[in-house]
PDB file of C-alpha atoms and ligand atoms in Angstrom:
ATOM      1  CA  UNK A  29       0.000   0.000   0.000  1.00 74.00           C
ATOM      2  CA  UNK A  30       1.567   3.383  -1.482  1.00 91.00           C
ATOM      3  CA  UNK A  31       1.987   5.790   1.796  1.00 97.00           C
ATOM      4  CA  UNK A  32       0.055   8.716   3.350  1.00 98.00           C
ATOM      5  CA  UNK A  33       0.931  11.901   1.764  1.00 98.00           C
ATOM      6  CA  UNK A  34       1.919  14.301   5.131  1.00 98.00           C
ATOM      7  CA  UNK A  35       0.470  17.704   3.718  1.00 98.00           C
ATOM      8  CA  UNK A  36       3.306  20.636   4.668  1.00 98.00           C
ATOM      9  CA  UNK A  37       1.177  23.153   2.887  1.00 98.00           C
ATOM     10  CA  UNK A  38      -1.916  22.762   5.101  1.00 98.00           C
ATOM     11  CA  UNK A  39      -0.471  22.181   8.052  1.00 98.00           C
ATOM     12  CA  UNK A  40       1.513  25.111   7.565  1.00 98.00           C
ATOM     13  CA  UNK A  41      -1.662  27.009   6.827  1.00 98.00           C
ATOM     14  CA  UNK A  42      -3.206  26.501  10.371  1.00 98.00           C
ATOM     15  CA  UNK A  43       0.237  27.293  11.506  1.00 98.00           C
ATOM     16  CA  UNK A  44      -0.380  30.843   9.706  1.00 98.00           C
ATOM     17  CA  UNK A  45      -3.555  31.375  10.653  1.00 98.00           C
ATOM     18  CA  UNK A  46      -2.487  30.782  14.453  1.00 98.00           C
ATOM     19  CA  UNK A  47       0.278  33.359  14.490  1.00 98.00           C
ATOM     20  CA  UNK A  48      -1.942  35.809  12.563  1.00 98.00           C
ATOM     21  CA  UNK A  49      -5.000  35.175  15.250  1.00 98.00           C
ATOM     22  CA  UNK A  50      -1.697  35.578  18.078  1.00 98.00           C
ATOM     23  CA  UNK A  51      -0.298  38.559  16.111  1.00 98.00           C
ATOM     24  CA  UNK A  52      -3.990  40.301  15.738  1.00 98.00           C
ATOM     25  CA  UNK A  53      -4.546  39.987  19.863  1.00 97.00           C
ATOM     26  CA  UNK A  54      -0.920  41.004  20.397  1.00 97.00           C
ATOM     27  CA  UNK A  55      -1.388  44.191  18.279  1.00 97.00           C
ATOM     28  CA  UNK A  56      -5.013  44.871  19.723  1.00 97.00           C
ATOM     29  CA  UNK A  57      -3.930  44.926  23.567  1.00 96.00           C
ATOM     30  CA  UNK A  58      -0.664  46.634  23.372  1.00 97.00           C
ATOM     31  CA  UNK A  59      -0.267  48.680  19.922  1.00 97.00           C
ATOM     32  CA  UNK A  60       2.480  46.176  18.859  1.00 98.00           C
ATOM     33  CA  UNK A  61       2.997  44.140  15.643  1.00 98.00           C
ATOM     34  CA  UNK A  62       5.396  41.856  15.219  1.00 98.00           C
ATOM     35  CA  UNK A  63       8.514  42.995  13.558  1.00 98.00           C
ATOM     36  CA  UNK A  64      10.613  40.780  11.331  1.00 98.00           C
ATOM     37  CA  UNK A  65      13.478  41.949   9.105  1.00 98.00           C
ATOM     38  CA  UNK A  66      14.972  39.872   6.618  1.00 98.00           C
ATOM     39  CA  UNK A  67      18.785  40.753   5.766  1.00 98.00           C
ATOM     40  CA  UNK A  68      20.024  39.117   2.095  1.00 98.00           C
ATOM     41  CA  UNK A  69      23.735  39.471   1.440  1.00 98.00           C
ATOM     42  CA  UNK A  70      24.547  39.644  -2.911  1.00 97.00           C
ATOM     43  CA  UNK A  71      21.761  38.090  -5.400  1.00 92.00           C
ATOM     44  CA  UNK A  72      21.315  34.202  -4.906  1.00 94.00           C
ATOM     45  CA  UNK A  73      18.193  33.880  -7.215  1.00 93.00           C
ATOM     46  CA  UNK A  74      17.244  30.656  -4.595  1.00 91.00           C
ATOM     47  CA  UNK A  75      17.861  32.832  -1.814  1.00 95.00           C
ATOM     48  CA  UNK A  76      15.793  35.536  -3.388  1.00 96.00           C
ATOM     49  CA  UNK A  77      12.909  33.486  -3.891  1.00 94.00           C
ATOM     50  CA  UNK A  78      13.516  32.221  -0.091  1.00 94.00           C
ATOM     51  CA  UNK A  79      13.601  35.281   1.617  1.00 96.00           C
ATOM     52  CA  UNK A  80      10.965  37.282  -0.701  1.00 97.00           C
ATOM     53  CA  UNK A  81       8.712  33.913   0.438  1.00 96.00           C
ATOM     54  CA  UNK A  82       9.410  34.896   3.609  1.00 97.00           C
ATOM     55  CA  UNK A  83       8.670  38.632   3.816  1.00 97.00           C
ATOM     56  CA  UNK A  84       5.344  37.929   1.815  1.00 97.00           C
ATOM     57  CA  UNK A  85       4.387  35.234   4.947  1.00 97.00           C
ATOM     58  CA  UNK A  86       5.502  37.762   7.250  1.00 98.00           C
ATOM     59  CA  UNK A  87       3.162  40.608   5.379  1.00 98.00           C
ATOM     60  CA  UNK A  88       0.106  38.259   5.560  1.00 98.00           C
ATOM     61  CA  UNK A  89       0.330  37.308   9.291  1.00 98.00           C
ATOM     62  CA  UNK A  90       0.289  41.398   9.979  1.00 98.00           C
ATOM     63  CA  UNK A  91       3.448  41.597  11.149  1.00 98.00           C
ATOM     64  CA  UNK A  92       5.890  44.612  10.333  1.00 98.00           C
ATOM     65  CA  UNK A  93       8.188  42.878   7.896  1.00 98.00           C
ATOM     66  CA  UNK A  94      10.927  45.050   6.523  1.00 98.00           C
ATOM     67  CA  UNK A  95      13.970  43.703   3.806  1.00 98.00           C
ATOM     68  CA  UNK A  96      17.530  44.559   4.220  1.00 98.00           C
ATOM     69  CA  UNK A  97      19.421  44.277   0.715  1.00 98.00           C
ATOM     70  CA  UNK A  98      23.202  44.595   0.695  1.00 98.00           C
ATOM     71  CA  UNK A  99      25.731  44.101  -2.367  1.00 98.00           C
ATOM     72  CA  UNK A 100      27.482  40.766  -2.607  1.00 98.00           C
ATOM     73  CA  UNK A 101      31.100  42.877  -2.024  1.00 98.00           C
ATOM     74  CA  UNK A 102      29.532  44.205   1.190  1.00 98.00           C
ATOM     75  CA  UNK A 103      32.333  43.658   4.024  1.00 98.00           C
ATOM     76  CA  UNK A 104      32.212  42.130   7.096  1.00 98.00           C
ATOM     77  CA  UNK A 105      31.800  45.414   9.425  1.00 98.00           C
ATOM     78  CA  UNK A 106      29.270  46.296   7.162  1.00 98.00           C
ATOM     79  CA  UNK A 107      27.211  43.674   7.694  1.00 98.00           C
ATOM     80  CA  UNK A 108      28.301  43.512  11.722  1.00 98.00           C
ATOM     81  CA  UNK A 109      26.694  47.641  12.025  1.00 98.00           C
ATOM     82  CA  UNK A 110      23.464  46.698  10.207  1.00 98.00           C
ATOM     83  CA  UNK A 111      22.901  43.652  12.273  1.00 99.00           C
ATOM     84  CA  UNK A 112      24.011  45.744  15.471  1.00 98.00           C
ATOM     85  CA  UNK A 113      21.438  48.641  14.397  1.00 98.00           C
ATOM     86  CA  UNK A 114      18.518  46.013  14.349  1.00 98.00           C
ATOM     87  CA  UNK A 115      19.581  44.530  17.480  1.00 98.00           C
ATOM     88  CA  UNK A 116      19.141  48.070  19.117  1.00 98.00           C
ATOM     89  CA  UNK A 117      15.591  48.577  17.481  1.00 98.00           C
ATOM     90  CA  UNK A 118      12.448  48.257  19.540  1.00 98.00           C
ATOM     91  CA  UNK A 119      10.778  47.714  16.708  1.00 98.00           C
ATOM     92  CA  UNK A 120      12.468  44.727  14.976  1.00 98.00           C
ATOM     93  CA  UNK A 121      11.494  41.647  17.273  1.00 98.00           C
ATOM     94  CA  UNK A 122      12.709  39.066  14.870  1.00 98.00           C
ATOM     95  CA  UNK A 123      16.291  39.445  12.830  1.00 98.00           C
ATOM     96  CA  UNK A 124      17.183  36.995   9.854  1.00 98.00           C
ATOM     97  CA  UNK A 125      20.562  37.138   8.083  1.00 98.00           C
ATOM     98  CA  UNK A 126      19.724  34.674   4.601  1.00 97.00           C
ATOM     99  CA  UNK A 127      22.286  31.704   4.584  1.00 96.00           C
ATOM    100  CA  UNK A 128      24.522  31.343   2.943  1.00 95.00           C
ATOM    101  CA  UNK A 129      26.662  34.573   3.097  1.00 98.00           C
ATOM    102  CA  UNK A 130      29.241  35.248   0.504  1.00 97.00           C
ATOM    103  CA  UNK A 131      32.433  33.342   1.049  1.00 97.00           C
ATOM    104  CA  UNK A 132      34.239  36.503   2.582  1.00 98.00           C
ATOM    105  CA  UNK A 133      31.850  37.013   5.470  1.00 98.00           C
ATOM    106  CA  UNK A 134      32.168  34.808   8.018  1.00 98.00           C
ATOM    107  CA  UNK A 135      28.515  33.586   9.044  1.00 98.00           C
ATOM    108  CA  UNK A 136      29.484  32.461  12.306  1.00 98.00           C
ATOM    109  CA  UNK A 137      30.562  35.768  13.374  1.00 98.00           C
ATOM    110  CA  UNK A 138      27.623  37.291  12.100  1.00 98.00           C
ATOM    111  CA  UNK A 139      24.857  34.672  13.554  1.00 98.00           C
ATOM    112  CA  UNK A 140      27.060  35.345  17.001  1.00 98.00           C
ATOM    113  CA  UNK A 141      26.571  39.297  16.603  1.00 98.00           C
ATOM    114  CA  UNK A 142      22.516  38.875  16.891  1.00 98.00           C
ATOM    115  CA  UNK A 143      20.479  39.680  19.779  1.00 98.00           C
ATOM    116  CA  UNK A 144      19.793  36.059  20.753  1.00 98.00           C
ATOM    117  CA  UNK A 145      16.381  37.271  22.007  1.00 98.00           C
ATOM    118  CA  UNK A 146      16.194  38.333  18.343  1.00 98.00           C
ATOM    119  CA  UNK A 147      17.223  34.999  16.954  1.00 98.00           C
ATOM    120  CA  UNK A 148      14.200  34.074  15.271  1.00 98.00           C
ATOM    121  CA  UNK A 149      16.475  31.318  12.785  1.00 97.00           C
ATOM    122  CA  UNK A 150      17.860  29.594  16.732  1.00 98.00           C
ATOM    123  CA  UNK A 151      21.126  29.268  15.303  1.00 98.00           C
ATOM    124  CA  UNK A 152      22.894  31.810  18.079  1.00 98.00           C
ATOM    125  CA  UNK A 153      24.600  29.400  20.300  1.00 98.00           C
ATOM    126  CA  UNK A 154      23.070  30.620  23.349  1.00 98.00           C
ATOM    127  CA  UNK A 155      19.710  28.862  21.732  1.00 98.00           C
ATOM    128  CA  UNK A 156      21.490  25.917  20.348  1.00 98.00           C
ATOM    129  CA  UNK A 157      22.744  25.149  23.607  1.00 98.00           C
ATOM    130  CA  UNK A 158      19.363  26.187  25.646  1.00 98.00           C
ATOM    131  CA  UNK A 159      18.348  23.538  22.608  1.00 97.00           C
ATOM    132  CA  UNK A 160      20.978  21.083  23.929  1.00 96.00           C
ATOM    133  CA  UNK A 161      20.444  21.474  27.599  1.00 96.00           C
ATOM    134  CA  UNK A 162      16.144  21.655  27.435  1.00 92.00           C
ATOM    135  CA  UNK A 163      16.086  25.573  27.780  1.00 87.00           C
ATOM    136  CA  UNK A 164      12.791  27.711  26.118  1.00 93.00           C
ATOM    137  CA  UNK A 165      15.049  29.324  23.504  1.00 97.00           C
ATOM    138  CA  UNK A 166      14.294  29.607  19.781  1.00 98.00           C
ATOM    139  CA  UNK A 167      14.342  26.696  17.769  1.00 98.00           C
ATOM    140  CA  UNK A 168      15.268  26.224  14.360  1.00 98.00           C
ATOM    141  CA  UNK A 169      12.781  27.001  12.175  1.00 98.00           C
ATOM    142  CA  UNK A 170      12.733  23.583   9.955  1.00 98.00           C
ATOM    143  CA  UNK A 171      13.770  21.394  12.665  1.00 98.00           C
ATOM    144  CA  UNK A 172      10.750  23.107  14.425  1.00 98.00           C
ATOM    145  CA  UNK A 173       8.617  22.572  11.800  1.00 98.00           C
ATOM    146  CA  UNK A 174       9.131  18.603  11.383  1.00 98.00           C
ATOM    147  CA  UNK A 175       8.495  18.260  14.884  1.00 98.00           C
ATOM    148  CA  UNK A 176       5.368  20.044  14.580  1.00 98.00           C
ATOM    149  CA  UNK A 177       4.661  18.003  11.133  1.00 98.00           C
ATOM    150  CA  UNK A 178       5.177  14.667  13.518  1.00 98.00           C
ATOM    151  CA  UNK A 179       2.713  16.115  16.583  1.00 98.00           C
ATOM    152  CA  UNK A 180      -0.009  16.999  13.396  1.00 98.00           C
ATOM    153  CA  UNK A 181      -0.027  13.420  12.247  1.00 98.00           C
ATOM    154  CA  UNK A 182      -0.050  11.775  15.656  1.00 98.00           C
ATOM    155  CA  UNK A 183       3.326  10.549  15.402  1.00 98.00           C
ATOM    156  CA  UNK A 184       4.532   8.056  18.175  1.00 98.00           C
ATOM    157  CA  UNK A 185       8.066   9.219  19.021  1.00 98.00           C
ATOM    158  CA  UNK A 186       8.688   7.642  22.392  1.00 98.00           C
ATOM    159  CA  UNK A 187      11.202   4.911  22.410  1.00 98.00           C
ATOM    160  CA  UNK A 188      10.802   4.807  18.583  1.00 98.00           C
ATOM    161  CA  UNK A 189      14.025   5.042  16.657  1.00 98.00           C
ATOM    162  CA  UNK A 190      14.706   8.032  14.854  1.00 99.00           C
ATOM    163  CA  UNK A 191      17.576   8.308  12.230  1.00 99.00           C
ATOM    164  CA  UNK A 192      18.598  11.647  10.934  1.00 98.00           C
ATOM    165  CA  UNK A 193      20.753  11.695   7.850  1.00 98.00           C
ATOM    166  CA  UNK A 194      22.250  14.644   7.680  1.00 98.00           C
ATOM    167  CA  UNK A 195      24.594  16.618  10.693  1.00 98.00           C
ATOM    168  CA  UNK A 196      24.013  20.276   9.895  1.00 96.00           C
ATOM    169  CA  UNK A 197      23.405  23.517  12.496  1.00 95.00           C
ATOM    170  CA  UNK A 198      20.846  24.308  10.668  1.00 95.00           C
ATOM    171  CA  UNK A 199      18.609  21.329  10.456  1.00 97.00           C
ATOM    172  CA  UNK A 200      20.297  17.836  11.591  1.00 98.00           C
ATOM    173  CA  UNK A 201      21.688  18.690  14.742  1.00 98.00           C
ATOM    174  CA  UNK A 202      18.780  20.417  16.083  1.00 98.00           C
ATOM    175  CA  UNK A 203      16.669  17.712  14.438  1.00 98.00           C
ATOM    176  CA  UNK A 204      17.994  14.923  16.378  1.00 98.00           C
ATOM    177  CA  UNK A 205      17.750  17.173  19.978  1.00 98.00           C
ATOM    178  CA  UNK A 206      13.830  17.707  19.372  1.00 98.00           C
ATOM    179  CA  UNK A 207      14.013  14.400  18.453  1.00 98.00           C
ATOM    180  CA  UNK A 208      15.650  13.024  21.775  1.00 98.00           C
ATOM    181  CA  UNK A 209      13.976  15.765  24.041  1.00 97.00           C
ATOM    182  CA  UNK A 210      10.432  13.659  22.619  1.00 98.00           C
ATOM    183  CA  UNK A 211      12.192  10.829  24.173  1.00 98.00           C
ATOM    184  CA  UNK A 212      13.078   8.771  21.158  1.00 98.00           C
ATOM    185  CA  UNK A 213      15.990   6.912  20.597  1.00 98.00           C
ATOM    186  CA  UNK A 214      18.056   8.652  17.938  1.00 98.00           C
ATOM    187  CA  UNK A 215      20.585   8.129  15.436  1.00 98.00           C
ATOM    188  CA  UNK A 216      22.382  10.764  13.625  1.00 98.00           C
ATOM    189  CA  UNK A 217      24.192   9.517  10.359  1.00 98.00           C
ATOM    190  CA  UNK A 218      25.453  11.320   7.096  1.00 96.00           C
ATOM    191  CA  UNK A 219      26.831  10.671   3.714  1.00 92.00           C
ATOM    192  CA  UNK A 220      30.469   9.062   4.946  1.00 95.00           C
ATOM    193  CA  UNK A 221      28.600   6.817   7.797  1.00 97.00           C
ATOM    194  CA  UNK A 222      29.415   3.264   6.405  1.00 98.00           C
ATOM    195  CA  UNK A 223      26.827   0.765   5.060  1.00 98.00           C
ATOM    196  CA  UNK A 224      24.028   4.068   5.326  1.00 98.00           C
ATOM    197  CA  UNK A 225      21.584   1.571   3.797  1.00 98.00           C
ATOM    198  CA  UNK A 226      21.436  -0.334   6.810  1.00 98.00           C
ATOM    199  CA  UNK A 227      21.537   2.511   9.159  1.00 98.00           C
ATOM    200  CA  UNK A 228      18.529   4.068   7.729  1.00 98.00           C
ATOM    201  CA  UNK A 229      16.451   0.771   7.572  1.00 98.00           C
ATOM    202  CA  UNK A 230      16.603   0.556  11.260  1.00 98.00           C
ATOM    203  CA  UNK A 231      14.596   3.744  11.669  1.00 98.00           C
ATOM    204  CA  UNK A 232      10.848   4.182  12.283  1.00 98.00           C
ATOM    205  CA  UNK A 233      11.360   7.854  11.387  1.00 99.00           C
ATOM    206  CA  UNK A 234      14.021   8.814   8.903  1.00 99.00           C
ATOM    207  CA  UNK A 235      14.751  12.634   8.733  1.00 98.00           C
ATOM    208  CA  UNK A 236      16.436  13.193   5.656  1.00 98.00           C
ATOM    209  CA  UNK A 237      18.582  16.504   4.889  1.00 98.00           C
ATOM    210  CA  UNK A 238      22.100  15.588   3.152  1.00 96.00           C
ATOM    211  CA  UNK A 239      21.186  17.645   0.696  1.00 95.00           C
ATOM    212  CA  UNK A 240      21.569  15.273  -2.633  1.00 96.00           C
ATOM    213  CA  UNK A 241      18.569  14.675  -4.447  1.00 97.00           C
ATOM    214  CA  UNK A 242      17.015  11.440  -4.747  1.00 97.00           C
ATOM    215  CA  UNK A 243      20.039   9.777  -2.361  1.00 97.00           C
ATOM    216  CA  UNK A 244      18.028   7.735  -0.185  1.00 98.00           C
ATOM    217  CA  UNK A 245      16.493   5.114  -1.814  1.00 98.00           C
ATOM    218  CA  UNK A 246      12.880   2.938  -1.346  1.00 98.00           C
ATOM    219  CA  UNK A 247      14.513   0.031  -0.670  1.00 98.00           C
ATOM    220  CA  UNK A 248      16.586   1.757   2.268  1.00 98.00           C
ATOM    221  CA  UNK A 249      13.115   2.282   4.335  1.00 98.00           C
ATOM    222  CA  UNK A 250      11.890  -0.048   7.036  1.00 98.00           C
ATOM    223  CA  UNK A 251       8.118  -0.847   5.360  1.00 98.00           C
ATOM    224  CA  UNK A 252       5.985   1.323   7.631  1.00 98.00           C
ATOM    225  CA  UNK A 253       8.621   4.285   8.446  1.00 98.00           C
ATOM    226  CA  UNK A 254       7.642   8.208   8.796  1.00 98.00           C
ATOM    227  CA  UNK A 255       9.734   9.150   6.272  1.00 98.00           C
ATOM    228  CA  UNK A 256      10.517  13.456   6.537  1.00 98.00           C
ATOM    229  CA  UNK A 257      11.902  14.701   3.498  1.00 98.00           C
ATOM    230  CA  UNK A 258      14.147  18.008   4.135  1.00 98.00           C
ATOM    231  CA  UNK A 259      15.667  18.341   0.387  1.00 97.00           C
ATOM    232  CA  UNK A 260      15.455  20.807  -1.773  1.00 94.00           C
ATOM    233  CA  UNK A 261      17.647  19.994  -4.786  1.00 95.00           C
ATOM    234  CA  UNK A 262      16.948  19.980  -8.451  1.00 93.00           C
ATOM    235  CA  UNK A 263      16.952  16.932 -10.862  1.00 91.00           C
ATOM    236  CA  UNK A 264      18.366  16.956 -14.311  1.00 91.00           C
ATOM    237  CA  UNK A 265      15.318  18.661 -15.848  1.00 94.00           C
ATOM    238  CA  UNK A 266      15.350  21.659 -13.447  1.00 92.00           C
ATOM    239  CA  UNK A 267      12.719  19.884 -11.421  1.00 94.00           C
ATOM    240  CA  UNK A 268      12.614  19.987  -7.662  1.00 95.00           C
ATOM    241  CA  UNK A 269      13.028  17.166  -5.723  1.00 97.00           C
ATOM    242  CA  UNK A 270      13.852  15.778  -2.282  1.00 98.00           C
ATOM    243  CA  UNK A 271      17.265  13.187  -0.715  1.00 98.00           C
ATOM    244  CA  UNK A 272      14.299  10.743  -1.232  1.00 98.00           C
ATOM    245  CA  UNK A 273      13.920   8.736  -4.125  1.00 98.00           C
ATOM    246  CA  UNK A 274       9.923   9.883  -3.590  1.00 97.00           C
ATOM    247  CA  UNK A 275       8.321   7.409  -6.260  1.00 97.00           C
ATOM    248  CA  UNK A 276      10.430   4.336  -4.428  1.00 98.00           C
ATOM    249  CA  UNK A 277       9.987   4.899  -0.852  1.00 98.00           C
ATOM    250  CA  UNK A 278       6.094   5.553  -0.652  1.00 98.00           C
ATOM    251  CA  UNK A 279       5.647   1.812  -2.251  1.00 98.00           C
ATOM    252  CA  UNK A 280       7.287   1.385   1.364  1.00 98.00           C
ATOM    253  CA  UNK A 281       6.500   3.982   4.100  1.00 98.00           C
ATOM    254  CA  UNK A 282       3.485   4.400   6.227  1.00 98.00           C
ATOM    255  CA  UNK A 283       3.365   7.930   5.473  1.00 98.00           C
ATOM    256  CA  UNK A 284       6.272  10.298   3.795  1.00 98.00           C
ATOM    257  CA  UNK A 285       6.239  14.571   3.201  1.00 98.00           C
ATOM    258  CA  UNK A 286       6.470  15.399  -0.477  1.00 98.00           C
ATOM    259  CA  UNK A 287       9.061  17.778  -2.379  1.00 98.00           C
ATOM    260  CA  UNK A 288       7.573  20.408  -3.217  1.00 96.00           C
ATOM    261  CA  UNK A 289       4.322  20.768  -0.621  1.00 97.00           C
ATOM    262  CA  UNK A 290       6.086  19.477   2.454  1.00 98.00           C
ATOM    263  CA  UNK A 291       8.914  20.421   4.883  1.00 98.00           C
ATOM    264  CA  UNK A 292       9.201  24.055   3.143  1.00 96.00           C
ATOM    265  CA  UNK A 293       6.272  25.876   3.851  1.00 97.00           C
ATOM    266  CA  UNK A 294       6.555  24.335   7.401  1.00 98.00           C
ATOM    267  CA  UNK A 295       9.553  26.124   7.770  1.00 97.00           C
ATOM    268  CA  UNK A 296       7.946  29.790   7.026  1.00 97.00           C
ATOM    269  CA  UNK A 297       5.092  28.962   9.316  1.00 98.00           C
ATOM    270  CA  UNK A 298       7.829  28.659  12.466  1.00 98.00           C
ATOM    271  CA  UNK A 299       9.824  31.727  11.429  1.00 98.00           C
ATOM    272  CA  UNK A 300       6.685  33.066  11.833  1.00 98.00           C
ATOM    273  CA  UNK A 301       5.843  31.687  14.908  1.00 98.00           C
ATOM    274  CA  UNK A 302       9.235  32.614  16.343  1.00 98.00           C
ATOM    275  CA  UNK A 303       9.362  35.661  15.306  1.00 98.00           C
ATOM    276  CA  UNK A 304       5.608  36.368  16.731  1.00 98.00           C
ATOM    277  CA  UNK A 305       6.988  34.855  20.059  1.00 98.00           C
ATOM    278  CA  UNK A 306       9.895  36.783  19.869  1.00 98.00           C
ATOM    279  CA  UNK A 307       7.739  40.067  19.940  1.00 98.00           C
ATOM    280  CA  UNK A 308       5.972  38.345  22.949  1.00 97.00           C
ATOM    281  CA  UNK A 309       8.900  38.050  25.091  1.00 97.00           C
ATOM    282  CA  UNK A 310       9.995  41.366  23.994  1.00 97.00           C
ATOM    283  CA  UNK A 311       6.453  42.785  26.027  1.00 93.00           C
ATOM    284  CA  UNK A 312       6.976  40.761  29.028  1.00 83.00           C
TER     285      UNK A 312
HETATM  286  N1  GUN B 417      19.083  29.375   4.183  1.00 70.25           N
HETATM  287  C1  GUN B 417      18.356  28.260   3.955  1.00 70.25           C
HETATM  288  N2  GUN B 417      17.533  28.018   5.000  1.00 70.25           N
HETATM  289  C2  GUN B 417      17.755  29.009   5.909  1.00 70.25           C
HETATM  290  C3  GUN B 417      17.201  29.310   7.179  1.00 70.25           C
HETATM  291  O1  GUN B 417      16.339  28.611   7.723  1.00 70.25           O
HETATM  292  N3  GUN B 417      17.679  30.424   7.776  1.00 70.25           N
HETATM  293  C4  GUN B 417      18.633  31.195   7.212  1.00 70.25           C
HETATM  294  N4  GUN B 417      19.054  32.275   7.876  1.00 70.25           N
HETATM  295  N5  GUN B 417      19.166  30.952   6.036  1.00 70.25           N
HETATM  296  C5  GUN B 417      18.724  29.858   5.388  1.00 70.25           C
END
């Protein structure tokens, strides 16, 4: 039996509607919207796309969403005064510098220069380790958004074993925390773990963000697995696809998110919900 079809798009809907109820109350008892500005370093058309996606989510929850543009030669001081400027702005709650950065700037410097209370991505390490240790910090936005994903669809996660391929700051790593902190039993892997086939058929949720389309085959995938596809790569024909060999692995999962239609959108819905948080704390 081909598997259920988790649906990122309308999940991430009543995500969006949520925040914009949250945002509407916030705004109607103390004056305040929501502030989110979005800063993109050079002209990355995927980036573009990304963070323009991102300011038009921000626009429809009623939130003050604002876009910082910068030239791809802009140096690193540059970029260390604008972030600096937001951090000292009442009105920006929520501060996103688009990954990646051009190969001058370095992005760890930059992510450390933000107002963790600011955040809103939860890649400062003050929240990766208030991550780590079980703190209320800000969690990364897709990370965030598969757990929320698994909790829609009634996803068992205690003692179950979770395998993340994939060991990045921006999704694996603070996939397999959320993942552990739900009490499941987790296994974090990537593309130079040996014998990966076997590692992945021992999970009963498979999180997969390596980040090369169509890796992970059908025949890798315990029959019945949760199958989370974080990709976002393009095929031969310009197509998008997922690390998931899609067509295989649903003959094979009990349930598995598409590419296009199911981790992204999830991931604006949490900036959003961060960033509406964020404004939240900002009041208290
Ligand atoms: N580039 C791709 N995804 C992300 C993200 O979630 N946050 C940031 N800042 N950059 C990205």
């Amino acid at each position: 039996m081909a598997a259920r079809l988790i649906d990122g798009k309308a999940i991430a809907a009543s995500v969006r509607a949520e925040v914009r109820e949250k945002a509407a109350e916030l705004a109607a008892r103390t004056g305040v919207r929501p502030g989110l500005t979005v800063v993109l370093v050079g002209d990355d058309p995927a980036s573009r796309v990304y963070v323009r996606n991102k300011g038009k989510a921000a626009d429809e929850a009623g939130f003050v969403s604002r876009q910082i543009d910068l030239p791809a030669d802009t140096k690193e001081p540059e970029l260390l005064e604008v972030v600096a400027r937001l951090n000292a702005d009442p009105s920006v709650h929520g501060i996103l510098v688009q990954l990646p950065l051009p190969k001058h700037i370095d992005a760890k410097k930059v992510i450390e220069a933000i107002d963790p209370r600011k955040d809103v991505d939860g890649l400062h390490p003050v929240n990766a380790g208030l991550l780590f240790t079980g703190g209320a910090g800000f969690i990364p936005c897709t990370p965030y958004g598969i757990l929320r994903m698994l909790d829609h669809e009634k996803v068992e996660l205690k003692g179950k074993h979770a395998v993340v391929v994939g060991r990045s700051n921006l999704v694996g790593k603070p996939a397999a925390m959320l993942l552990l902190s739900r009490h499941a039993t987790v296994t974090i892997c990537h593309s130079r773990t040996e014998d990966l086939p076997s590692v992945v058929r021992t999970g009963d949720v498979v999180v997969a963000a390596v980040g090369r389309g169509g890796m992970i085959r059908g025949s890798w995938i315990k029959p019945g697995a949760v199958v989370i596809d974080v990709g976002m790569n393009r095929d031969a024909a310009g197509k998008l696809c997922g690390d998931v060999a899609f067509e295989e692995a649903r003959q094979t999962a009990g349930a598995i998110t598409p590419v296009p239609g199911g981790v992204g959108p999830m991931t604006i819905a949490m900036l959003l919900q961060n960033t509406c948080e964020a404004a939240l704390r900002a009041l208290s």
